[in-house]
């Protein structure tokens, strides 16, 4: 109760929660990315005292280990040093380090922390209002302790939360790791995917309305070319500006014999560094950065570098984590005074005192800094989809919608597609399997009986997909259901999903689909110490969660 | 006289010949499994795990099956690991006929029979069988206080039929039974109506007509009565009425029973709980184990096998033992419906209604393989055929 993070969570002070999540998070929860992003590692530095303290070591000895990525291990041991697993194996083969805290559960079963890819646990109760691809669920979270405890008590340690509004575009979801201090975003995974809703339960259901909606989506992707072109052109203009500015400086140097004070280190405002980043909106960090990215280096720039001139607005670089210039630049513009900015120590080269050029030679015209085209987070998100930085999650219901989603992804080059629900899409299973698209299901419920006629497929979509070896993940889809995630998976097994597939659907397959399999989803050395101990096999009726560890720390213990 | 004797002798001889001819006798089927659960807590394993069926009834089980019967019978060997359990009983269902199962304008219609609204080709009923429900109690809709008489219906694989028209009388105290258009408009009005109706039924001058005859059957113990009461207030009212009128009702769809358990201890009342689901309150999830500990008989009033199994499994997760859980979806609802002598257990002389699983049905991971009603296989789960 005295934990300040918890107090903030209860009060629902979202900015504080997000700040704590993004800033105080120590950066050690490094998640899997499609491409390594070393810059992100430096975002949240490890606290200075961390290396000085010896990392705590916890050893869990359980009757049966279920690593998920391999066969079960009788009388097994998991050793966790700090936050990460360092050893997994039979007790006879794994040495428990001296001084380790040993948790003895001789009758229990140990599993990796469960991953809920369809969580609604921290979604705001009053709706999130996200209506485009650029909106971020991370900014609308309601991270209450009560919900976190409910999830953790059922063994969930990773939850992916996205908007479930009736809008077609539902913005970007947020991946949360549930720890002792409540939910915190996975490092580098503020948004694992962009969400699109093609199912029509509570949206327009008429065929013409659906066609119109799909046509609109296609147009949005088609507009990307023009959008990117503005940045390419801007980059060209910046390069031209830099060239002309250098010539302008050189002219004044030659006339004066030496550059005027303050001009010696002057470089074109913005410079090619900006040109490189802005000219490539698909560039690293542009999609991920989202709104946070829009604070840009302008926020990091010294006040003197800001240019208040309205005709020459300060460049907004959406890639704060990636200052690497695409083209060579003389110096970092952020560290150089802007020649157009008012600077008492730097005489303006346009003033007669600062530019004593000979009257007979006309000075070159000073180049004007090209205004930066405005960024559009929604379009940046679509670019990220096309480039595989983010996955496209599409909620579908019927086979027709599955077909549309597959077409959309194919036509517009979306590299990572994930389908959600697909409850009535039995006829599209072959197409899904052929496309190799994973599916997040909410269990094994069939459509209403009234919709099921004779001769209609009677097995749930989860079983049909599993039969075709399509990777599935099982999500809760509601706060209440999250408490029963293992039972929901057990029911899927009863409906025809093989037991090992169901277990993977709760753990490793869900983690892979979300792009965090490097950190969670199985009991493997190197992964986070997320462990669930149960009284019986996870999917058995009497199975109760005895203890849950998140990143090596106990966050739930049955009374 | 002599001639008459001769006719009888010929008839008897013909009968004897007929009895020895297997083709002329009704076919006996012997179903063999890895395990046959006759009733919760009572099972046959290994070589004894078999039941003999004839004419839709169980005729012998286990070692009672004579070798000659075994030799002549049609034998059905179920897959290895198959477990036969009594068919599930849905204590309250409207199938696809909800609108035809209520006469809401009149609050007092105890003589109406749900059987008269039954559609043999109801499109929902086959799905009930496919989910493991072998006997469905078609109950009146709770849109008036004296809703009517429930009936037992089954599906034979091709069409439905009424197995028994006279089931329990349904009284409703839930909000849906009240109406602004007629009396009673409130719960206290409903209690007054029930009280007054039973008083009139006992009066030889006033209690004339089929509706009062039904009430007298209830009062005399000849017919079971169920009171639809969900909330704590409705349940309390139902318990009070039962005590006042000397009735032993089933409290049907009891969602908020947790605060009434103490009052039910030692009474003849029983409970049919609202099915447990992923969204059930923690108190509701814990209630089955508490009822069992208090010695109160209870069942789950689910309509589908999925709902019944989910309820039983979630109850086990919250402390209920498996035997009581299986009882709560087989034997107890059969008894509460008034058909305990026909369904709910696999006993000689009872209906041959059973479900085949590949394990314990209380485990949700277990797959339903087949459903048998009245000795006939009526449903096979796709992908599990032998």
Coordinates of C-alpha atoms in Angstrom, one line a residue, chain A residues 444-446 449-454 456-459 463 467 480-484 486-497 499 538-544, chain B residues 95-96 123-124 126-128 130 155 277-282 285 304 306 309-310 312-314 316-318 320 322 362-368 379-383:
Chain A
X444 CA -13.6 -22.5 -28.7
X445 CA -17.1 -21.1 -28.8
X446 CA -19.1 -21.9 -31.8
X449 CA -26.8 -22.6 -32.7
X450 CA -29.4 -20.8 -34.8
X451 CA -26.7 -20.1 -37.4
X452 CA -25.5 -23.6 -37.5
X453 CA -27.5 -25.7 -40.0
X454 CA -27.1 -29.3 -40.9
X456 CA -22.2 -26.9 -41.4
X457 CA -18.8 -27.3 -39.8
X458 CA -19.4 -28.0 -36.1
X459 CA -15.9 -27.7 -34.8
X463 CA -9.6 -26.8 -33.8
X467 CA -5.6 -29.3 -37.6
X480 CA -13.5 -11.5 -16.5
X481 CA -12.4 -14.2 -18.9
X482 CA -8.7 -13.5 -18.2
X483 CA -9.1 -15.2 -14.8
X484 CA -10.0 -18.4 -16.5
X486 CA -6.2 -21.9 -18.6
X487 CA -9.8 -23.2 -18.5
X488 CA -10.6 -21.5 -21.7
X489 CA -7.6 -23.3 -23.3
X490 CA -8.7 -26.6 -21.7
X491 CA -12.1 -26.2 -23.3
X492 CA -10.4 -25.7 -26.7
X493 CA -8.6 -29.0 -26.1
X494 CA -12.0 -30.6 -25.5
X495 CA -13.1 -29.1 -28.8
X496 CA -10.3 -30.7 -30.7
X497 CA -7.2 -28.6 -30.3
X499 CA -3.1 -30.2 -25.7
X538 CA -2.3 -26.3 -16.0
X539 CA -5.3 -27.4 -18.0
X540 CA -6.8 -29.8 -15.4
X541 CA -10.0 -28.9 -13.6
X542 CA -8.5 -28.8 -10.1
X543 CA -5.4 -27.0 -11.1
X544 CA -4.8 -23.9 -8.9
Chain B
X95 CA -35.1 -24.6 -27.1
X96 CA -36.2 -22.6 -30.1
X123 CA -33.5 -26.9 -34.8
X124 CA -31.8 -26.4 -31.4
X126 CA -30.1 -31.8 -32.1
X127 CA -27.3 -29.5 -30.9
X128 CA -28.2 -30.2 -27.3
X130 CA -24.4 -33.2 -29.8
X155 CA -34.0 -36.4 -29.8
X277 CA -19.3 -19.1 -16.7
X278 CA -16.0 -17.2 -17.3
X279 CA -17.8 -14.1 -16.0
X280 CA -19.3 -15.6 -12.9
X281 CA -18.7 -13.8 -9.6
X282 CA -16.2 -15.4 -7.2
X285 CA -17.9 -20.0 -8.2
X304 CA -26.1 -27.3 -23.1
X306 CA -20.8 -27.2 -22.7
X309 CA -19.4 -29.3 -18.1
X310 CA -18.0 -25.8 -17.7
X312 CA -18.9 -28.6 -13.1
X313 CA -15.3 -27.9 -14.0
X314 CA -15.2 -24.4 -12.6
X316 CA -14.2 -28.2 -9.0
X317 CA -11.6 -25.5 -9.5
X318 CA -13.2 -23.8 -6.6
X320 CA -16.1 -29.1 -5.3
X322 CA -15.7 -34.5 -8.9
X362 CA -15.3 -33.0 -15.6
X363 CA -12.0 -32.2 -17.2
X364 CA -12.6 -29.7 -20.0
X365 CA -9.8 -31.1 -22.0
X366 CA -11.8 -34.3 -22.4
X367 CA -13.4 -34.8 -25.8
X368 CA -17.0 -35.9 -26.3
X379 CA -24.5 -38.0 -32.5
X380 CA -20.8 -38.5 -33.2
X381 CA -18.3 -35.7 -32.8
X382 CA -16.6 -34.8 -36.1
X383 CA -13.0 -35.9 -36.3

